[in-house]
Coordinates of C-alpha atoms and ligand atoms in Angstrom, one line a residue:
Chain P
M23 CA 3.1 14.1 -8.0
S24 CA 1.6 16.8 -5.9
W25 CA -2.1 16.9 -5.3
Q26 CA -2.3 20.3 -6.9
R27 CA -0.8 18.9 -10.1
M28 CA -3.1 15.9 -10.1
A29 CA -6.1 18.2 -9.6
A30 CA -4.9 20.5 -12.4
I31 CA -4.5 17.7 -14.9
M32 CA -7.9 16.3 -13.9
G33 CA -9.4 19.8 -14.2
V34 CA -8.0 20.3 -17.7
V35 CA -9.1 16.8 -19.0
Y36 CA -12.6 17.0 -17.6
G37 CA -12.8 20.7 -18.6
I38 CA -12.1 19.9 -22.2
V39 CA -14.5 17.0 -22.1
A40 CA -17.2 19.2 -20.7
I41 CA -17.1 21.6 -23.6
L42 CA -16.9 19.0 -26.3
P43 CA -20.8 18.8 -26.7
L44 CA -20.6 22.4 -28.0
F45 CA -18.8 20.9 -31.1
V46 CA -20.0 17.3 -31.3
G47 CA -23.2 17.5 -29.3
D48 CA -25.4 16.6 -32.3
I49 CA -23.3 13.6 -33.3
R50 CA -24.9 10.9 -31.2
F51 CA -22.3 8.3 -31.8
I52 CA -19.5 10.5 -30.5
M53 CA -21.5 11.5 -27.4
Q54 CA -22.1 7.8 -26.7
I55 CA -18.4 7.1 -26.9
L56 CA -17.6 10.0 -24.6
I57 CA -20.1 8.6 -22.0
I58 CA -18.4 5.3 -22.2
C59 CA -15.0 6.9 -21.9
L60 CA -16.1 8.6 -18.7
I61 CA -17.3 5.3 -17.2
W62 CA -14.1 3.5 -18.0
A63 CA -12.0 6.4 -16.7
V64 CA -13.4 5.8 -13.3
V65 CA -13.1 2.0 -13.4
A66 CA -9.5 2.2 -14.6
S67 CA -8.7 4.8 -11.9
C68 CA -10.1 2.5 -9.3
W69 CA -7.9 -0.3 -10.6
D70 CA -5.0 2.1 -10.4
V71 CA -5.7 2.9 -6.7
I72 CA -5.7 -0.8 -5.7
M73 CA -2.9 -2.0 -8.0
G74 CA -0.8 1.1 -8.6
F75 CA -1.0 2.7 -5.2
A76 CA -1.8 -0.1 -2.8
G77 CA 0.2 -2.6 -4.7
I78 CA -2.5 -5.3 -4.5
F79 CA -2.7 -7.3 -7.7
S80 CA -6.4 -7.4 -7.8
F81 CA -7.8 -8.7 -11.1
G82 CA -11.4 -8.4 -9.9
Q83 CA -12.1 -5.0 -11.3
V84 CA -14.4 -6.1 -14.1
A85 CA -16.0 -8.6 -11.8
F86 CA -16.9 -5.8 -9.4
F87 CA -18.2 -3.7 -12.2
V88 CA -20.5 -6.5 -13.3
I89 CA -21.6 -7.2 -9.7
G90 CA -22.6 -3.6 -9.3
A91 CA -24.4 -3.6 -12.7
Y92 CA -26.3 -6.8 -12.0
T93 CA -27.2 -5.9 -8.4
S94 CA -28.7 -2.6 -9.4
G95 CA -30.4 -4.1 -12.4
I96 CA -32.0 -6.8 -10.3
F97 CA -33.1 -4.4 -7.6
A98 CA -34.6 -2.1 -10.2
V99 CA -36.3 -4.8 -12.3
S100 CA -37.3 -7.5 -9.8
W101 CA -37.9 -5.2 -6.8
Q102 CA -38.9 -2.0 -8.5
V103 CA -36.4 0.0 -6.5
P104 CA -35.9 3.5 -7.9
A105 CA -32.7 3.6 -10.0
V106 CA -30.8 6.1 -7.8
L107 CA -31.4 4.1 -4.7
A108 CA -30.6 0.8 -6.5
I109 CA -27.3 2.3 -7.6
L110 CA -26.4 3.2 -4.1
M111 CA -27.4 -0.2 -2.7
A112 CA -25.4 -1.9 -5.5
G113 CA -22.4 0.2 -4.6
L114 CA -22.6 -0.9 -0.9
F115 CA -23.2 -4.5 -1.9
T116 CA -20.2 -4.4 -4.2
A117 CA -18.1 -2.9 -1.4
G118 CA -19.1 -5.8 0.8
M119 CA -18.2 -8.2 -1.8
G120 CA -14.9 -6.4 -2.2
V121 CA -14.1 -6.8 1.5
L122 CA -15.0 -10.5 1.3
V123 CA -12.7 -11.0 -1.6
G124 CA -10.0 -8.9 0.1
L125 CA -10.0 -11.0 3.3
P126 CA -8.4 -14.1 1.8
C127 CA -6.0 -11.8 -0.1
L128 CA -4.5 -10.2 3.0
K129 CA -1.8 -12.8 3.6
L130 CA -1.2 -13.8 0.0
A131 CA 1.7 -12.8 -2.2
G132 CA 1.0 -10.8 -5.4
P133 CA 0.5 -13.6 -8.0
Y134 CA -1.9 -15.5 -5.7
V135 CA -3.9 -12.3 -5.1
A136 CA -4.3 -12.1 -8.9
L137 CA -5.4 -15.7 -9.0
V138 CA -8.0 -15.4 -6.2
T139 CA -9.5 -12.2 -7.6
F140 CA -9.5 -13.4 -11.2
G141 CA -11.1 -16.6 -9.8
V142 CA -14.0 -14.4 -8.7
H143 CA -14.2 -13.0 -12.2
M144 CA -14.3 -16.6 -13.7
T145 CA -17.0 -17.9 -11.4
L146 CA -19.3 -14.9 -12.1
M147 CA -20.3 -15.9 -15.6
P148 CA -21.5 -19.5 -14.8
L149 CA -23.1 -18.1 -11.6
L150 CA -25.1 -15.5 -13.4
R151 CA -26.1 -17.8 -16.3
G152 CA -26.9 -20.7 -14.1
D153 CA -29.9 -21.6 -11.8
I154 CA -28.7 -19.4 -8.9
G155 CA -28.4 -16.4 -11.1
I156 CA -31.8 -17.0 -12.7
A157 CA -33.4 -17.4 -9.3
L158 CA -31.9 -14.1 -8.3
G159 CA -33.2 -12.4 -11.5
S160 CA -30.0 -12.3 -13.6
G161 CA -32.0 -13.4 -16.7
G162 CA -29.6 -16.3 -17.3
S163 CA -27.9 -16.3 -20.7
V164 CA -30.3 -13.7 -22.0
G165 CA -29.4 -11.2 -19.4
I166 CA -31.5 -8.3 -18.1
L167 CA -33.1 -6.4 -20.9
T168 CA -35.4 -3.8 -19.4
I169 CA -33.4 -1.8 -16.9
P170 CA -35.1 1.5 -16.3
P171 CA -33.1 4.7 -16.8
I172 CA -32.2 7.0 -13.9
T173 CA -35.0 9.4 -13.1
L174 CA -34.3 12.5 -11.2
F175 CA -37.3 14.8 -10.4
G176 CA -39.3 13.2 -13.1
Y177 CA -36.6 13.6 -15.7
A178 CA -35.3 10.4 -17.3
F179 CA -31.6 10.2 -18.2
S180 CA -31.5 7.8 -21.0
S181 CA -29.7 7.7 -24.4
A182 CA -32.8 9.4 -25.8
N183 CA -31.6 12.6 -23.9
I184 CA -28.0 12.2 -24.7
I185 CA -26.6 15.6 -23.7
P186 CA -28.2 15.8 -20.2
T187 CA -27.1 12.1 -19.7
F188 CA -23.6 13.0 -20.8
Y189 CA -23.4 15.8 -18.2
L190 CA -24.8 13.5 -15.5
T191 CA -22.1 10.9 -16.4
L192 CA -19.5 13.7 -16.3
A193 CA -20.7 14.7 -12.8
L194 CA -20.5 11.1 -11.6
A195 CA -17.0 10.7 -13.1
V196 CA -15.8 14.0 -11.6
T197 CA -17.2 13.1 -8.2
C198 CA -15.5 9.7 -8.2
S199 CA -12.2 11.1 -9.4
V200 CA -12.3 13.8 -6.7
V201 CA -12.9 11.1 -4.1
I202 CA -9.9 9.2 -5.4
L203 CA -7.8 12.3 -5.5
V204 CA -8.7 13.2 -1.9
V205 CA -8.1 9.6 -0.7
I206 CA -4.7 9.1 -2.3
N207 CA -3.5 12.4 -1.0
S208 CA -4.8 11.8 2.5
Y209 CA -3.0 9.8 5.1
W210 CA -4.9 6.8 3.8
G211 CA -2.9 7.1 0.5
T212 CA 0.3 7.4 2.5
A213 CA -0.6 4.1 4.3
F214 CA -1.4 2.4 1.0
L215 CA 2.0 3.4 -0.5
A216 CA 3.9 2.5 2.7
L217 CA 2.4 -0.9 2.8
K218 CA 3.1 -1.4 -0.9
D219 CA 6.8 -0.4 -0.5
S220 CA 7.6 -2.3 2.7
E221 CA 4.9 -4.0 4.6
E222 CA 7.1 -4.9 7.5
F223 CA 8.5 -1.4 7.9
A224 CA 5.0 0.0 7.6
V225 CA 3.4 -2.2 10.2
S226 CA 6.3 -1.6 12.6
L227 CA 5.5 2.1 12.4
G228 CA 1.9 1.5 13.4
I229 CA 0.0 1.0 10.2
S230 CA -2.6 -1.7 10.3
A231 CA -2.2 -3.8 7.2
F232 CA -5.6 -5.4 7.8
K233 CA -7.4 -2.2 8.1
Y234 CA -5.9 -0.3 5.2
K235 CA -5.9 -3.2 2.7
L236 CA -9.6 -3.9 3.3
M237 CA -10.2 -0.2 3.1
V238 CA -8.7 -0.2 -0.4
F239 CA -10.9 -3.1 -1.4
A240 CA -14.0 -1.5 0.0
L241 CA -13.4 1.9 -1.5
T242 CA -12.4 0.7 -5.0
S243 CA -15.2 -1.9 -5.2
F244 CA -17.8 0.6 -4.0
L245 CA -16.9 3.2 -6.7
T246 CA -16.6 0.5 -9.3
G247 CA -19.9 -1.0 -8.3
V248 CA -21.6 2.4 -8.4
V249 CA -20.3 3.1 -11.9
G250 CA -21.2 -0.4 -13.0
A251 CA -24.7 0.1 -11.8
Y252 CA -24.9 3.5 -13.5
Y253 CA -23.7 1.9 -16.7
G254 CA -26.6 -0.7 -16.5
H255 CA -29.2 2.0 -16.1
Y256 CA -27.7 4.0 -19.0
I257 CA -27.4 1.1 -21.4
G258 CA -30.7 -0.4 -20.3
M259 CA -29.6 -4.0 -20.6
L260 CA -26.9 -6.3 -19.2
S261 CA -25.5 -9.6 -20.3
T262 CA -22.5 -11.7 -19.1
R263 CA -20.8 -10.7 -22.4
M264 CA -19.0 -8.1 -20.3
L265 CA -17.2 -10.9 -18.5
E266 CA -15.5 -12.1 -21.7
L267 CA -11.8 -11.3 -21.9
D268 CA -11.8 -8.3 -24.3
L269 CA -13.3 -5.8 -21.8
F270 CA -10.8 -7.0 -19.1
V271 CA -7.9 -6.6 -21.5
T272 CA -9.1 -3.2 -22.8
L273 CA -9.2 -2.0 -19.2
M274 CA -5.7 -3.2 -18.6
V275 CA -4.6 -1.4 -21.7
M276 CA -6.1 1.8 -20.4
L277 CA -4.2 1.5 -17.2
V278 CA -0.9 0.7 -18.9
V279 CA -1.4 3.5 -21.4
G280 CA -2.1 6.0 -18.7
G281 CA 0.6 4.7 -16.4
I282 CA 0.2 2.4 -13.4
G283 CA 0.4 4.3 -10.1
K284 CA 0.3 7.6 -12.1
F285 CA -3.2 8.8 -11.3
P286 CA -4.8 10.7 -13.0
G287 CA -3.0 8.9 -15.9
A288 CA -5.7 6.2 -15.9
I289 CA -8.3 8.8 -17.0
L290 CA -6.1 9.9 -19.9
G291 CA -5.5 6.2 -20.7
A292 CA -9.3 5.5 -20.9
F293 CA -9.8 8.4 -23.4
I294 CA -6.8 7.5 -25.5
T295 CA -7.6 3.8 -25.6
V296 CA -11.3 4.1 -26.4
T297 CA -10.5 6.8 -29.1
V298 CA -7.7 4.7 -30.7
N299 CA -10.0 1.6 -30.6
E300 CA -12.7 3.5 -32.4
L301 CA -10.3 5.0 -35.0
L302 CA -9.1 1.5 -35.8
A303 CA -12.7 0.3 -36.4
P304 CA -12.3 0.4 -40.3
L305 CA -9.6 -2.3 -40.0
G306 CA -12.4 -4.8 -39.1
S307 CA -11.0 -8.0 -38.0
Y308 CA -7.4 -6.6 -38.0
R309 CA -8.4 -4.1 -35.3
A310 CA -7.5 -6.3 -32.3
V311 CA -4.2 -7.3 -33.8
T312 CA -3.3 -3.7 -34.5
M313 CA -4.3 -2.6 -31.1
G314 CA -2.2 -5.3 -29.5
A315 CA 0.8 -4.3 -31.6
L316 CA 0.3 -0.7 -30.6
V317 CA 0.2 -1.7 -26.9
V318 CA 3.4 -3.6 -27.2
I319 CA 5.2 -0.7 -28.9
L320 CA 3.8 1.7 -26.3
V321 CA 4.9 -0.4 -23.4
L322 CA 8.4 -0.7 -24.9
L323 CA 8.6 3.1 -25.6
L324 CA 6.8 4.4 -22.6
P325 CA 7.0 1.9 -19.8
N326 CA 5.4 4.4 -17.3
G327 CA 2.5 5.3 -19.7
V328 CA 1.7 8.7 -21.0
M329 CA 1.6 10.2 -17.5
G330 CA 5.1 8.9 -16.7
F331 CA 6.4 10.2 -20.0
W332 CA 4.9 13.6 -19.5
L333 CA 6.2 13.9 -15.9
R334 CA 9.7 13.0 -17.0
R335 CA 9.6 15.5 -19.8
S336 CA 8.4 18.3 -17.6
K337 CA 11.0 17.4 -15.0
A338 CA 13.8 17.4 -17.6
G339 CA 12.5 20.7 -18.9
A340 CA 12.5 22.2 -15.4
T341 CA 16.1 21.3 -14.7
S342 CA 17.5 22.3 -18.1
T343 CA 16.1 25.9 -17.9
Chain R
M6 CA 10.5 -2.7 31.4
L7 CA 10.7 -5.5 28.8
K8 CA 10.9 -9.1 30.0
L9 CA 11.2 -12.3 28.0
N10 CA 10.2 -15.4 29.9
H11 CA 11.1 -18.9 28.5
V12 CA 10.6 -17.8 24.9
T13 CA 10.9 -20.4 22.2
K14 CA 10.5 -20.0 18.5
K15 CA 10.6 -22.9 16.0
F16 CA 10.6 -22.6 12.2
G17 CA 9.6 -26.2 11.4
E18 CA 12.5 -28.3 12.6
L19 CA 14.8 -25.4 13.3
V20 CA 14.8 -24.0 16.8
A21 CA 15.7 -20.3 16.2
V22 CA 15.1 -19.1 19.8
N23 CA 15.4 -21.7 22.5
D24 CA 13.9 -21.1 26.0
L25 CA 15.4 -17.6 26.2
S26 CA 14.8 -15.3 29.2
F27 CA 16.1 -11.9 29.9
A28 CA 15.0 -8.5 31.1
V29 CA 15.7 -5.0 30.0
E30 CA 15.5 -2.2 32.5
A31 CA 14.0 1.2 31.7
G32 CA 16.7 3.7 30.7
Q33 CA 19.4 1.3 29.9
V34 CA 21.3 0.5 26.7
F35 CA 21.1 -3.2 26.3
G36 CA 23.3 -5.1 23.9
I37 CA 22.8 -8.4 22.1
A38 CA 25.5 -10.2 20.2
G39 CA 26.2 -13.6 18.8
P40 CA 27.2 -15.4 15.6
N41 CA 25.1 -15.1 12.4
G42 CA 22.0 -17.2 12.6
A43 CA 22.0 -17.1 16.4
G44 CA 18.5 -15.9 16.5
K45 CA 19.0 -12.2 17.3
S46 CA 16.8 -10.7 14.6
T47 CA 14.2 -13.4 15.4
V48 CA 14.1 -12.1 19.0
Y49 CA 13.2 -8.7 17.6
N50 CA 10.6 -10.2 15.3
L51 CA 9.0 -12.0 18.3
I52 CA 8.9 -8.9 20.5
T53 CA 7.4 -6.8 17.7
G54 CA 4.7 -9.3 16.9
F55 CA 5.8 -10.6 13.6
Y56 CA 5.6 -14.3 14.5
P57 CA 3.7 -16.3 17.1
F58 CA 5.9 -18.1 19.7
E59 CA 5.9 -20.1 22.9
G60 CA 6.5 -18.4 26.2
E61 CA 5.8 -14.9 27.4
I62 CA 7.0 -11.4 26.6
A63 CA 5.9 -8.7 29.0
F64 CA 6.2 -5.0 28.3
E65 CA 5.7 -2.7 31.3
G66 CA 4.1 -5.6 33.2
R67 CA 1.6 -6.6 30.4
N68 CA 1.9 -9.7 28.4
I69 CA 2.1 -8.6 24.7
A70 CA 2.2 -12.1 23.1
G71 CA -0.3 -12.4 20.3
R72 CA -0.5 -8.7 19.5
Q73 CA -0.1 -7.4 15.9
P74 CA 3.0 -5.4 14.9
H75 CA 1.0 -2.2 14.6
E76 CA -0.4 -2.6 18.1
I77 CA 3.0 -3.2 19.5
S78 CA 4.2 0.0 17.9
K79 CA 1.4 1.9 19.6
L80 CA 2.5 0.5 22.9
G81 CA 5.8 2.3 22.5
I82 CA 8.1 -0.3 21.1
A83 CA 9.9 0.8 17.9
R84 CA 12.5 -1.0 15.9
T85 CA 14.8 -0.9 12.9
F86 CA 15.6 -3.7 10.4
Q87 CA 18.9 -5.4 9.7
I88 CA 18.3 -5.0 5.9
P89 CA 17.5 -1.3 5.5
Q90 CA 13.8 -0.7 4.8
T91 CA 12.5 2.4 3.0
F92 CA 9.4 3.7 1.3
P93 CA 10.6 4.5 -2.2
S94 CA 7.2 6.1 -3.1
L95 CA 7.6 8.5 -0.2
T96 CA 10.0 11.3 0.6
V97 CA 12.2 11.3 3.7
E98 CA 9.9 13.7 5.4
Q99 CA 6.7 11.7 4.6
S100 CA 8.4 8.5 5.8
V101 CA 9.3 10.0 9.2
G102 CA 5.7 11.4 9.2
V103 CA 4.4 7.8 8.8
G104 CA 5.8 6.9 12.2
N105 CA 4.4 10.0 13.8
R106 CA 1.0 9.7 12.1
F107 CA 0.3 6.0 12.7
G108 CA 2.6 4.9 15.5
A109 CA 2.6 7.7 17.9
R110 CA 0.4 7.7 21.0
G111 CA -1.0 11.1 20.4
R112 CA -1.8 13.4 17.5
F113 CA 0.2 14.0 14.4
D114 CA 2.7 16.7 15.2
P115 CA 4.6 18.3 12.3
A116 CA 6.9 20.2 14.7
Y117 CA 7.9 16.9 16.3
V118 CA 8.6 15.4 12.8
E119 CA 10.7 18.5 12.1
S120 CA 12.7 18.0 15.2
I121 CA 13.4 14.4 14.4
L122 CA 14.5 15.3 10.9
A123 CA 17.0 17.8 12.4
F124 CA 18.1 15.3 15.1
M125 CA 18.8 12.6 12.6
E126 CA 20.5 15.1 10.2
L127 CA 17.9 14.4 7.5
T128 CA 16.8 17.9 7.0
P129 CA 19.0 18.4 3.8
V130 CA 17.4 15.4 2.1
R131 CA 13.9 15.8 3.5
H132 CA 12.3 16.1 0.0
E133 CA 14.3 13.2 -1.6
P134 CA 12.5 10.0 -2.4
T135 CA 13.9 7.5 0.1
G136 CA 14.9 4.8 -2.4
Q137 CA 17.9 6.8 -3.6
L138 CA 19.4 7.7 -0.2
S139 CA 22.9 6.6 0.8
L140 CA 23.1 3.6 3.2
L141 CA 23.9 5.9 6.1
D142 CA 20.9 8.1 5.4
K143 CA 18.6 5.0 5.0
K144 CA 19.7 4.0 8.4
R145 CA 19.0 7.4 9.8
L146 CA 15.7 7.4 8.1
M147 CA 14.7 4.1 9.7
M148 CA 15.8 5.4 13.1
G149 CA 14.0 8.7 12.5
A150 CA 10.8 7.0 11.5
A151 CA 11.0 4.8 14.5
L152 CA 11.7 7.7 16.8
A153 CA 8.7 9.6 15.3
T154 CA 6.4 7.0 16.9
R155 CA 7.5 8.5 20.3
P156 CA 8.7 5.1 21.5
K157 CA 9.6 4.1 25.1
I158 CA 12.0 1.6 23.8
L159 CA 14.0 1.5 20.5
M160 CA 15.4 -1.7 19.2
L161 CA 18.2 -1.4 16.6
D162 CA 19.3 -4.4 14.5
E163 CA 22.9 -4.1 13.5
P164 CA 22.8 -0.4 12.9
M165 CA 26.6 -0.1 12.2
A166 CA 26.8 -2.9 9.5
G167 CA 28.4 -1.6 6.3
S168 CA 29.4 1.8 7.8
N169 CA 32.9 3.3 7.9
S170 CA 34.5 4.5 11.2
N171 CA 33.3 8.1 10.8
E172 CA 29.8 6.9 10.2
I173 CA 30.0 4.5 13.1
R174 CA 31.1 7.4 15.4
S175 CA 28.2 9.5 14.2
L176 CA 25.6 6.7 14.7
M177 CA 27.0 6.0 18.1
E178 CA 26.7 9.6 19.1
S179 CA 23.0 9.6 17.9
I180 CA 22.3 6.5 19.9
R181 CA 23.8 7.9 23.0
R182 CA 21.8 11.0 22.7
I183 CA 18.5 9.1 22.0
N184 CA 19.1 7.3 25.2
A185 CA 20.4 10.2 27.3
E186 CA 18.5 13.2 26.0
M187 CA 15.2 11.6 24.9
G188 CA 15.2 9.1 27.7
I189 CA 14.5 6.2 25.4
T190 CA 15.5 2.7 26.4
I191 CA 17.6 1.0 23.8
I192 CA 18.3 -2.5 22.7
I193 CA 21.1 -2.9 20.1
I194 CA 22.2 -5.9 18.1
E195 CA 25.7 -5.4 17.0
H196 CA 28.8 -7.2 15.8
F197 CA 31.3 -4.5 16.6
M198 CA 32.4 -5.3 20.2
K199 CA 33.9 -1.9 20.7
V200 CA 30.5 -0.3 20.0
L201 CA 28.9 -2.6 22.5
T202 CA 31.4 -2.2 25.2
E203 CA 31.3 1.6 24.8
L204 CA 27.5 2.0 24.6
T205 CA 25.8 -0.7 26.6
S206 CA 25.4 -1.4 30.3
T207 CA 24.3 -5.0 29.9
L208 CA 25.4 -7.4 27.2
L209 CA 23.6 -10.6 26.2
I210 CA 25.4 -13.2 24.1
I211 CA 23.3 -15.8 22.4
E212 CA 24.2 -18.8 20.2
T213 CA 21.8 -21.1 18.3
G214 CA 18.9 -19.4 20.1
T215 CA 20.3 -20.0 23.6
K216 CA 21.7 -17.6 26.2
V217 CA 25.4 -18.1 26.6
C218 CA 26.1 -15.4 29.0
M219 CA 24.8 -12.0 30.2
G220 CA 26.2 -9.3 32.3
D221 CA 28.2 -6.1 32.2
P222 CA 30.1 -5.9 28.9
E223 CA 33.6 -6.0 30.3
T224 CA 32.9 -9.2 32.2
V225 CA 31.1 -10.8 29.3
V226 CA 33.8 -10.2 26.7
N227 CA 36.3 -11.9 29.0
D228 CA 34.1 -14.9 29.7
P229 CA 36.0 -18.0 28.4
E230 CA 32.8 -19.5 26.9
V231 CA 32.0 -16.3 25.0
I232 CA 35.5 -16.2 23.7
E233 CA 35.3 -19.7 22.5
C234 CA 31.8 -19.6 20.8
Y235 CA 31.8 -16.1 19.4
L236 CA 34.8 -13.8 19.8
G237 CA 37.4 -16.5 18.9
E238 CA 41.0 -16.8 20.2
S239 CA 42.2 -13.6 18.5
Y240 CA 40.0 -11.2 20.4
G241 CA 41.8 -9.0 22.9
Ligands
ADP28 N1 11.0 -16.5 8.7 C1 11.8 -17.5 8.9 N2 11.6 -18.7 8.4 C2 12.4 -19.8 8.6 N3 13.6 -19.7 9.2 C3 14.0 -18.4 9.7 C4 13.1 -17.3 9.6 N4 13.7 -16.2 10.2 C5 14.9 -16.7 10.6 N5 15.0 -18.0 10.4 C6 16.2 -18.8 10.8 O1 16.4 -18.7 12.2 C7 17.7 -18.6 12.5 C8 18.0 -17.3 13.2 O2 18.0 -16.2 12.3 P1 18.2 -14.8 12.7 O3 17.4 -14.5 13.9 O4 18.0 -13.9 11.5 O5 19.7 -14.8 13.1 P2 20.7 -13.5 13.5 O6 19.9 -12.3 13.4 O7 21.2 -13.8 14.8 O8 21.8 -13.6 12.5 C9 18.5 -18.7 11.2 O9 18.9 -20.1 11.0 C10 17.5 -18.4 10.1 O10 17.7 -19.1 8.9
MG29 MG1 20.1 -10.7 12.2

C-alpha cells in the first residue's frame, strides 16, 4: 500500500472520530469508549509494526503497555514528577526494556521469540504484586489508586473534562500514528520488511539485522509505553488486572480484524473490536463466547482482516473497469 | 584480491570445508565446481560472514574473519544464493534499491538503481512484487540487488541451475558484461562445465571440502583425478 493511501485512510478515520463529539459529545459513556478506542488503536498499530512489518513474533505488547503505565504512575505518585514529564520518562524506560527484551530475541526463531516475550508478560504480575513491586511503589495487589491527571498550563485533562481530554487523546493517537506511518514508509520500514522476508538476503545486501531489529523493539515499546503511561493518568488508577488474558486477547483480535501487516488496518480493528464488544454487552456472560465465534468466522472469511478485504475489493474494482 | 588461507569449517562432526586455500585475482572470473555437498556454498557463507571458521580470509589484504554479513557487504563483497531469495513484500525496484541503500559505499543513487534495472532487463517488471517473478527474473533480481551494492567482487552460487539453454546464454552474457564492462571480479559456482570453460580463467575443483585441483579450466577438466571424482568417465 502506498503511503499516500495509508495517510488517506488514517485521515478519514481520525477525521470522522474528530467530529463525533458534535453528535455524541454529551454522552459521557460513548466519549469514554472513544478515548479507549484511540488508545488501543495505537497499541495495536505498534504490535502490527513489530509483528506484521518486522515479522518478529513479540507477545510483549501488553507487558510494555503496563510497564509504561506503572513507570509513569510510580514517578508521578512516589516522586511527584509532573505527569507530562513522567509520561516521557516512562516511554524512554519502556523503550530501554524493549531493547533488553529484544536482545535475546535476535537469534531466536519465531515461536521462541513469542515464548520469551510472553514470559516477560507472565513475570510482570507477580513482580508488581510482590515485595519488589511494592518497594518500587506499585501498590502490590491493590495497585496505584491516585495517579494525578495530565496538567497542561494549569488545565487538568481528566475524565471530568471529557471533551478536551478526548481531543488530547486524539492528538496523541494521531501523532503516534503519523510516526508509525513515516517510519514504515522510510528506509527503516524497507529494512524491516526485507529482514522479515529473507534475513540472509537482507544482511548480504548490507542491512544490519541487529540494528534494525532492536530499533523496532525500541520504537514500538517507546510508543506503547507512552500510551500506557497516558492511559494511567487518564484513568487515574492502575492494577495488575490489565495483565490478565482478556486484554491481551482483545488486542490480538483488533490486529486480526484490522489485518496483520496492513497498517492502518489495526486502527480500524481497534474501533471495530471495541464497538462490537460494547454492542454485545447485553448478552452478559455470553458476550465472550459470541465474540470468540465472531472472530473465528471473521478469520475464515477475511483472512487478511478488513484492510486486506478492502484492498482486494478496490484492486478488483480497478482492474474490471 | 580475495585470499583463503587454511580455512576449515566443521558442522559438529562433519567437516564441510577442510584446510582450503586459494586466491582470486582482481578482474578475473574464477570458477568453483565439485559434487553436491562438496562445501562450495559453505565457502561462500564463510567469506560473507554467515558462520565462524578456523583459518584466515583476507580481502584486499585485510583479514575479514569475524565480520558480520552486512559489514562484509559494505567492504564490496556481494553474493547470490543457490536457492533464489526474494523480498515478497517489496517490488523489484525496491529490492534492487535495498542493495544500493544499505550495501553501497556511498549515497543512495536512484539513477544507479535505474541503470541496474535496465542492465538486468528488469525494467518491465520493476513494479511487480518479487514473490511472483519467474525463476529467471528472480535470479536477475538477486544479481541486480547484489550489483546495486557496487561490489568489487560478485559471488554467484549456481546461477544457471534450472535454466534452459536460451536463459543460460542470456545469463552468461550478463556475467561476461558485469566482469568486462563494470570491472567486477567474479566467482561462480556452477555445474555446467561448458559455462565454466567458456567464462572462467581459473577453475577450482573441490570434493568433501578439500581442493582436488586448480588451474586453467582446459587443464583442469582433463585432469585424471577430476574426471574420476567429479566429471565421471563419460565426460568428453
Ligand atoms: N548450516 C549447516 N549446518 C550443518 N551442516 C551444513 C550446513 N550447511 C552446510 N552443511 C553441510 O555441509 C556440507 C557442504 O554443503 P554445501 O556447502 O551446501 O555443499 P555444496 O554447495 O557444495 O553442494 C553438506 O554435507 C551440508 O549438509
Ligand atoms: Mg551449494
